[in-house]
């Protein structure tokens, strides 16, 4: 699984002109799933994201998690995180998992992240044409891959 995690002052997702979800502040998480991903990847990533210390403490040091600052999370599926651009200039999406594999893991990640941070999270709609707006705070942007646990 690949994630792009952004610390945001606000974020929202709109589908077909209708606001689907929005958060005042916290984390916007873009998630891509590949065929090798399992519930173990979901568990590791949900815990890592929830406890990632990227929010400032009283001294201006990134020492607090989204839990510590009572922040929110918005999770949006993004198969393009598995783009292969090795050959030519048109990306290939062959590494992205099919819907029947991706949807259950996406939904499990959303559910598990909500459990870990202790509040419901906002979600996009898997496979929909979404417009995502955000005000990146910092900016702070972290990339994670469950195959490369750095």
mmCIF file with all atom_site columns, C-alpha atoms in Angstrom, residues 3-136:
data_model
loop_
_atom_site.group_PDB
_atom_site.id
_atom_site.type_symbol
_atom_site.label_atom_id
_atom_site.label_alt_id
_atom_site.label_comp_id
_atom_site.label_asym_id
_atom_site.label_entity_id
_atom_site.label_seq_id
_atom_site.pdbx_PDB_ins_code
_atom_site.Cartn_x
_atom_site.Cartn_y
_atom_site.Cartn_z
_atom_site.occupancy
_atom_site.B_iso_or_equiv
_atom_site.pdbx_formal_charge
_atom_site.auth_seq_id
_atom_site.auth_comp_id
_atom_site.auth_asym_id
_atom_site.auth_atom_id
_atom_site.pdbx_PDB_model_num
ATOM 1   C CA . UNK A 1 3   ? 0.112   6.574  1.124   1.00 0.00 ? 3   UNK A CA 1
ATOM 2   C CA . UNK A 1 4   ? 0.665   10.270 0.704   1.00 0.00 ? 4   UNK A CA 1
ATOM 3   C CA . UNK A 1 5   ? -0.031  11.960 4.043   1.00 0.00 ? 5   UNK A CA 1
ATOM 4   C CA . UNK A 1 6   ? -0.481  15.707 4.183   1.00 0.00 ? 6   UNK A CA 1
ATOM 5   C CA . UNK A 1 7   ? -0.835  17.811 7.308   1.00 0.00 ? 7   UNK A CA 1
ATOM 6   C CA . UNK A 1 8   ? -3.691  20.162 6.492   1.00 0.00 ? 8   UNK A CA 1
ATOM 7   C CA . UNK A 1 9   ? -5.478  23.140 7.984   1.00 0.00 ? 9   UNK A CA 1
ATOM 8   C CA . UNK A 1 10  ? -8.527  22.040 5.997   1.00 0.00 ? 10  UNK A CA 1
ATOM 9   C CA . UNK A 1 11  ? -9.433  19.555 3.291   1.00 0.00 ? 11  UNK A CA 1
ATOM 10  C CA . UNK A 1 12  ? -12.512 18.419 1.430   1.00 0.00 ? 12  UNK A CA 1
ATOM 11  C CA . UNK A 1 13  ? -13.637 16.057 -1.294  1.00 0.00 ? 13  UNK A CA 1
ATOM 12  C CA . UNK A 1 14  ? -16.425 16.888 -3.731  1.00 0.00 ? 14  UNK A CA 1
ATOM 13  C CA . UNK A 1 15  ? -18.097 14.405 -6.080  1.00 0.00 ? 15  UNK A CA 1
ATOM 14  C CA . UNK A 1 16  ? -20.366 15.562 -8.888  1.00 0.00 ? 16  UNK A CA 1
ATOM 15  C CA . UNK A 1 17  ? -20.556 19.058 -7.419  1.00 0.00 ? 17  UNK A CA 1
ATOM 16  C CA . UNK A 1 18  ? -21.699 17.739 -4.014  1.00 0.00 ? 18  UNK A CA 1
ATOM 17  C CA . UNK A 1 19  ? -19.534 18.014 -0.904  1.00 0.00 ? 19  UNK A CA 1
ATOM 18  C CA . UNK A 1 20  ? -18.836 14.459 0.251   1.00 0.00 ? 20  UNK A CA 1
ATOM 19  C CA . UNK A 1 21  ? -16.529 15.038 3.240   1.00 0.00 ? 21  UNK A CA 1
ATOM 20  C CA . UNK A 1 22  ? -14.541 17.819 4.815   1.00 0.00 ? 22  UNK A CA 1
ATOM 21  C CA . UNK A 1 23  ? -12.236 18.303 7.779   1.00 0.00 ? 23  UNK A CA 1
ATOM 22  C CA . UNK A 1 24  ? -11.189 21.424 9.636   1.00 0.00 ? 24  UNK A CA 1
ATOM 23  C CA . UNK A 1 25  ? -7.641  20.283 10.334  1.00 0.00 ? 25  UNK A CA 1
ATOM 24  C CA . UNK A 1 26  ? -5.563  17.163 10.614  1.00 0.00 ? 26  UNK A CA 1
ATOM 25  C CA . UNK A 1 27  ? -4.492  14.717 7.909   1.00 0.00 ? 27  UNK A CA 1
ATOM 26  C CA . UNK A 1 28  ? -5.424  14.202 4.290   1.00 0.00 ? 28  UNK A CA 1
ATOM 27  C CA . UNK A 1 29  ? -4.400  10.657 3.326   1.00 0.00 ? 29  UNK A CA 1
ATOM 28  C CA . UNK A 1 30  ? -4.262  9.519  -0.289  1.00 0.00 ? 30  UNK A CA 1
ATOM 29  C CA . UNK A 1 31  ? -4.172  5.706  -0.522  1.00 0.00 ? 31  UNK A CA 1
ATOM 30  C CA . UNK A 1 32  ? -3.212  3.353  -3.329  1.00 0.00 ? 32  UNK A CA 1
ATOM 31  C CA . UNK A 1 33  ? -3.576  -0.434 -3.127  1.00 0.00 ? 33  UNK A CA 1
ATOM 32  C CA . UNK A 1 34  ? -1.678  -3.138 -5.032  1.00 0.00 ? 34  UNK A CA 1
ATOM 33  C CA . UNK A 1 35  ? -2.494  -6.846 -5.391  1.00 0.00 ? 35  UNK A CA 1
ATOM 34  C CA . UNK A 1 36  ? 0.088   -7.903 -2.774  1.00 0.00 ? 36  UNK A CA 1
ATOM 35  C CA . UNK A 1 37  ? -1.490  -5.776 -0.027  1.00 0.00 ? 37  UNK A CA 1
ATOM 36  C CA . UNK A 1 38  ? -3.221  -7.445 2.919   1.00 0.00 ? 38  UNK A CA 1
ATOM 37  C CA . UNK A 1 39  ? -4.952  -6.582 6.179   1.00 0.00 ? 39  UNK A CA 1
ATOM 38  C CA . UNK A 1 40  ? -1.495  -6.640 7.816   1.00 0.00 ? 40  UNK A CA 1
ATOM 39  C CA . UNK A 1 41  ? -0.478  -3.682 5.638   1.00 0.00 ? 41  UNK A CA 1
ATOM 40  C CA . UNK A 1 42  ? -3.658  -1.865 6.669   1.00 0.00 ? 42  UNK A CA 1
ATOM 41  C CA . UNK A 1 43  ? -2.963  -2.447 10.359  1.00 0.00 ? 43  UNK A CA 1
ATOM 42  C CA . UNK A 1 44  ? 0.647   -1.283 10.171  1.00 0.00 ? 44  UNK A CA 1
ATOM 43  C CA . UNK A 1 45  ? -0.188  1.829  8.142   1.00 0.00 ? 45  UNK A CA 1
ATOM 44  C CA . UNK A 1 46  ? -3.235  2.854  10.198  1.00 0.00 ? 46  UNK A CA 1
ATOM 45  C CA . UNK A 1 47  ? -1.196  2.728  13.394  1.00 0.00 ? 47  UNK A CA 1
ATOM 46  C CA . UNK A 1 48  ? 1.770   4.504  11.813  1.00 0.00 ? 48  UNK A CA 1
ATOM 47  C CA . UNK A 1 49  ? -0.383  7.305  10.379  1.00 0.00 ? 49  UNK A CA 1
ATOM 48  C CA . UNK A 1 50  ? -2.352  7.845  13.602  1.00 0.00 ? 50  UNK A CA 1
ATOM 49  C CA . UNK A 1 51  ? 0.811   8.090  15.683  1.00 0.00 ? 51  UNK A CA 1
ATOM 50  C CA . UNK A 1 52  ? 3.001   10.000 13.212  1.00 0.00 ? 52  UNK A CA 1
ATOM 51  C CA . UNK A 1 53  ? 4.379   12.988 15.120  1.00 0.00 ? 53  UNK A CA 1
ATOM 52  C CA . UNK A 1 54  ? 4.108   15.760 12.536  1.00 0.00 ? 54  UNK A CA 1
ATOM 53  C CA . UNK A 1 55  ? 2.153   18.390 14.482  1.00 0.00 ? 55  UNK A CA 1
ATOM 54  C CA . UNK A 1 56  ? 3.900   21.131 16.428  1.00 0.00 ? 56  UNK A CA 1
ATOM 55  C CA . UNK A 1 57  ? 4.117   21.132 20.206  1.00 0.00 ? 57  UNK A CA 1
ATOM 56  C CA . UNK A 1 58  ? 4.212   24.296 22.312  1.00 0.00 ? 58  UNK A CA 1
ATOM 57  C CA . UNK A 1 59  ? 7.863   24.824 21.296  1.00 0.00 ? 59  UNK A CA 1
ATOM 58  C CA . UNK A 1 60  ? 7.170   24.598 17.568  1.00 0.00 ? 60  UNK A CA 1
ATOM 59  C CA . UNK A 1 61  ? 8.730   21.130 17.310  1.00 0.00 ? 61  UNK A CA 1
ATOM 60  C CA . UNK A 1 62  ? 6.935   18.389 15.361  1.00 0.00 ? 62  UNK A CA 1
ATOM 61  C CA . UNK A 1 63  ? 6.270   16.221 18.386  1.00 0.00 ? 63  UNK A CA 1
ATOM 62  C CA . UNK A 1 64  ? 2.513   15.570 18.368  1.00 0.00 ? 64  UNK A CA 1
ATOM 63  C CA . UNK A 1 65  ? 0.296   13.147 16.473  1.00 0.00 ? 65  UNK A CA 1
ATOM 64  C CA . UNK A 1 66  ? -3.151  13.718 14.995  1.00 0.00 ? 66  UNK A CA 1
ATOM 65  C CA . UNK A 1 67  ? -4.465  12.002 18.139  1.00 0.00 ? 67  UNK A CA 1
ATOM 66  C CA . UNK A 1 68  ? -2.549  14.395 20.413  1.00 0.00 ? 68  UNK A CA 1
ATOM 67  C CA . UNK A 1 69  ? -3.952  17.478 18.666  1.00 0.00 ? 69  UNK A CA 1
ATOM 68  C CA . UNK A 1 70  ? -7.487  16.053 18.406  1.00 0.00 ? 70  UNK A CA 1
ATOM 69  C CA . UNK A 1 71  ? -7.246  16.365 14.639  1.00 0.00 ? 71  UNK A CA 1
ATOM 70  C CA . UNK A 1 72  ? -9.372  14.798 11.949  1.00 0.00 ? 72  UNK A CA 1
ATOM 71  C CA . UNK A 1 73  ? -8.558  12.638 8.945   1.00 0.00 ? 73  UNK A CA 1
ATOM 72  C CA . UNK A 1 74  ? -9.843  12.505 5.384   1.00 0.00 ? 74  UNK A CA 1
ATOM 73  C CA . UNK A 1 75  ? -8.932  9.414  3.314   1.00 0.00 ? 75  UNK A CA 1
ATOM 74  C CA . UNK A 1 76  ? -9.163  9.402  -0.488  1.00 0.00 ? 76  UNK A CA 1
ATOM 75  C CA . UNK A 1 77  ? -8.449  6.428  -2.759  1.00 0.00 ? 77  UNK A CA 1
ATOM 76  C CA . UNK A 1 78  ? -5.860  7.133  -5.427  1.00 0.00 ? 78  UNK A CA 1
ATOM 77  C CA . UNK A 1 79  ? -4.837  4.301  -7.745  1.00 0.00 ? 79  UNK A CA 1
ATOM 78  C CA . UNK A 1 80  ? -2.449  6.662  -9.547  1.00 0.00 ? 80  UNK A CA 1
ATOM 79  C CA . UNK A 1 81  ? 0.016   6.237  -6.658  1.00 0.00 ? 81  UNK A CA 1
ATOM 80  C CA . UNK A 1 82  ? 0.950   2.990  -8.414  1.00 0.00 ? 82  UNK A CA 1
ATOM 81  C CA . UNK A 1 83  ? 1.782   4.662  -11.721 1.00 0.00 ? 83  UNK A CA 1
ATOM 82  C CA . UNK A 1 84  ? 4.608   3.067  -13.644 1.00 0.00 ? 84  UNK A CA 1
ATOM 83  C CA . UNK A 1 85  ? 6.414   5.562  -15.849 1.00 0.00 ? 85  UNK A CA 1
ATOM 84  C CA . UNK A 1 86  ? 9.381   3.364  -16.804 1.00 0.00 ? 86  UNK A CA 1
ATOM 85  C CA . UNK A 1 87  ? 8.493   3.046  -20.472 1.00 0.00 ? 87  UNK A CA 1
ATOM 86  C CA . UNK A 1 88  ? 7.370   6.047  -22.477 1.00 0.00 ? 88  UNK A CA 1
ATOM 87  C CA . UNK A 1 89  ? 5.446   9.021  -21.161 1.00 0.00 ? 89  UNK A CA 1
ATOM 88  C CA . UNK A 1 90  ? 2.030   7.498  -20.609 1.00 0.00 ? 90  UNK A CA 1
ATOM 89  C CA . UNK A 1 91  ? 1.810   5.985  -17.107 1.00 0.00 ? 91  UNK A CA 1
ATOM 90  C CA . UNK A 1 92  ? 0.714   2.406  -16.696 1.00 0.00 ? 92  UNK A CA 1
ATOM 91  C CA . UNK A 1 93  ? -1.609  1.411  -13.861 1.00 0.00 ? 93  UNK A CA 1
ATOM 92  C CA . UNK A 1 94  ? -0.929  -2.344 -14.002 1.00 0.00 ? 94  UNK A CA 1
ATOM 93  C CA . UNK A 1 95  ? 0.443   -2.435 -10.435 1.00 0.00 ? 95  UNK A CA 1
ATOM 94  C CA . UNK A 1 96  ? -2.740  -0.953 -8.965  1.00 0.00 ? 96  UNK A CA 1
ATOM 95  C CA . UNK A 1 97  ? -5.054  -3.637 -7.591  1.00 0.00 ? 97  UNK A CA 1
ATOM 96  C CA . UNK A 1 98  ? -8.416  -4.399 -9.147  1.00 0.00 ? 98  UNK A CA 1
ATOM 97  C CA . UNK A 1 99  ? -11.562 -3.061 -7.478  1.00 0.00 ? 99  UNK A CA 1
ATOM 98  C CA . UNK A 1 100 ? -12.501 -6.375 -5.865  1.00 0.00 ? 100 UNK A CA 1
ATOM 99  C CA . UNK A 1 101 ? -9.178  -6.374 -3.988  1.00 0.00 ? 101 UNK A CA 1
ATOM 100 C CA . UNK A 1 102 ? -8.813  -2.633 -3.414  1.00 0.00 ? 102 UNK A CA 1
ATOM 101 C CA . UNK A 1 103 ? -12.245 -1.684 -2.112  1.00 0.00 ? 103 UNK A CA 1
ATOM 102 C CA . UNK A 1 104 ? -12.258 -3.988 0.937   1.00 0.00 ? 104 UNK A CA 1
ATOM 103 C CA . UNK A 1 105 ? -8.732  -2.859 1.917   1.00 0.00 ? 105 UNK A CA 1
ATOM 104 C CA . UNK A 1 106 ? -9.579  0.814  1.382   1.00 0.00 ? 106 UNK A CA 1
ATOM 105 C CA . UNK A 1 107 ? -12.683 0.458  3.549   1.00 0.00 ? 107 UNK A CA 1
ATOM 106 C CA . UNK A 1 108 ? -10.733 -1.477 6.187   1.00 0.00 ? 108 UNK A CA 1
ATOM 107 C CA . UNK A 1 109 ? -8.074  1.246  6.281   1.00 0.00 ? 109 UNK A CA 1
ATOM 108 C CA . UNK A 1 110 ? -10.720 3.953  6.723   1.00 0.00 ? 110 UNK A CA 1
ATOM 109 C CA . UNK A 1 111 ? -12.392 1.988  9.498   1.00 0.00 ? 111 UNK A CA 1
ATOM 110 C CA . UNK A 1 112 ? -9.167  1.059  11.266  1.00 0.00 ? 112 UNK A CA 1
ATOM 111 C CA . UNK A 1 113 ? -7.751  4.598  11.126  1.00 0.00 ? 113 UNK A CA 1
ATOM 112 C CA . UNK A 1 114 ? -10.994 5.899  12.627  1.00 0.00 ? 114 UNK A CA 1
ATOM 113 C CA . UNK A 1 115 ? -10.733 3.365  15.455  1.00 0.00 ? 115 UNK A CA 1
ATOM 114 C CA . UNK A 1 116 ? -7.120  4.279  16.196  1.00 0.00 ? 116 UNK A CA 1
ATOM 115 C CA . UNK A 1 117 ? -7.657  8.050  16.219  1.00 0.00 ? 117 UNK A CA 1
ATOM 116 C CA . UNK A 1 118 ? -10.913 7.639  18.104  1.00 0.00 ? 118 UNK A CA 1
ATOM 117 C CA . UNK A 1 119 ? -13.294 9.474  15.789  1.00 0.00 ? 119 UNK A CA 1
ATOM 118 C CA . UNK A 1 120 ? -15.057 8.991  12.471  1.00 0.00 ? 120 UNK A CA 1
ATOM 119 C CA . UNK A 1 121 ? -13.013 9.954  9.466   1.00 0.00 ? 121 UNK A CA 1
ATOM 120 C CA . UNK A 1 122 ? -14.025 11.533 6.205   1.00 0.00 ? 122 UNK A CA 1
ATOM 121 C CA . UNK A 1 123 ? -13.816 9.439  3.055   1.00 0.00 ? 123 UNK A CA 1
ATOM 122 C CA . UNK A 1 124 ? -14.015 9.862  -0.651  1.00 0.00 ? 124 UNK A CA 1
ATOM 123 C CA . UNK A 1 125 ? -15.779 7.363  -2.871  1.00 0.00 ? 125 UNK A CA 1
ATOM 124 C CA . UNK A 1 126 ? -13.682 4.596  -4.349  1.00 0.00 ? 126 UNK A CA 1
ATOM 125 C CA . UNK A 1 127 ? -13.480 4.895  -8.136  1.00 0.00 ? 127 UNK A CA 1
ATOM 126 C CA . UNK A 1 128 ? -15.355 8.188  -8.323  1.00 0.00 ? 128 UNK A CA 1
ATOM 127 C CA . UNK A 1 129 ? -14.161 11.288 -10.152 1.00 0.00 ? 129 UNK A CA 1
ATOM 128 C CA . UNK A 1 130 ? -13.356 13.430 -7.112  1.00 0.00 ? 130 UNK A CA 1
ATOM 129 C CA . UNK A 1 131 ? -12.205 16.980 -6.623  1.00 0.00 ? 131 UNK A CA 1
ATOM 130 C CA . UNK A 1 132 ? -9.949  17.211 -3.592  1.00 0.00 ? 132 UNK A CA 1
ATOM 131 C CA . UNK A 1 133 ? -9.193  20.587 -2.025  1.00 0.00 ? 133 UNK A CA 1
ATOM 132 C CA . UNK A 1 134 ? -6.677  21.165 0.713   1.00 0.00 ? 134 UNK A CA 1
ATOM 133 C CA . UNK A 1 135 ? -4.722  23.793 2.536   1.00 0.00 ? 135 UNK A CA 1
ATOM 134 C CA . UNK A 1 136 ? -1.405  22.074 3.212   1.00 0.00 ? 136 UNK A CA 1
#
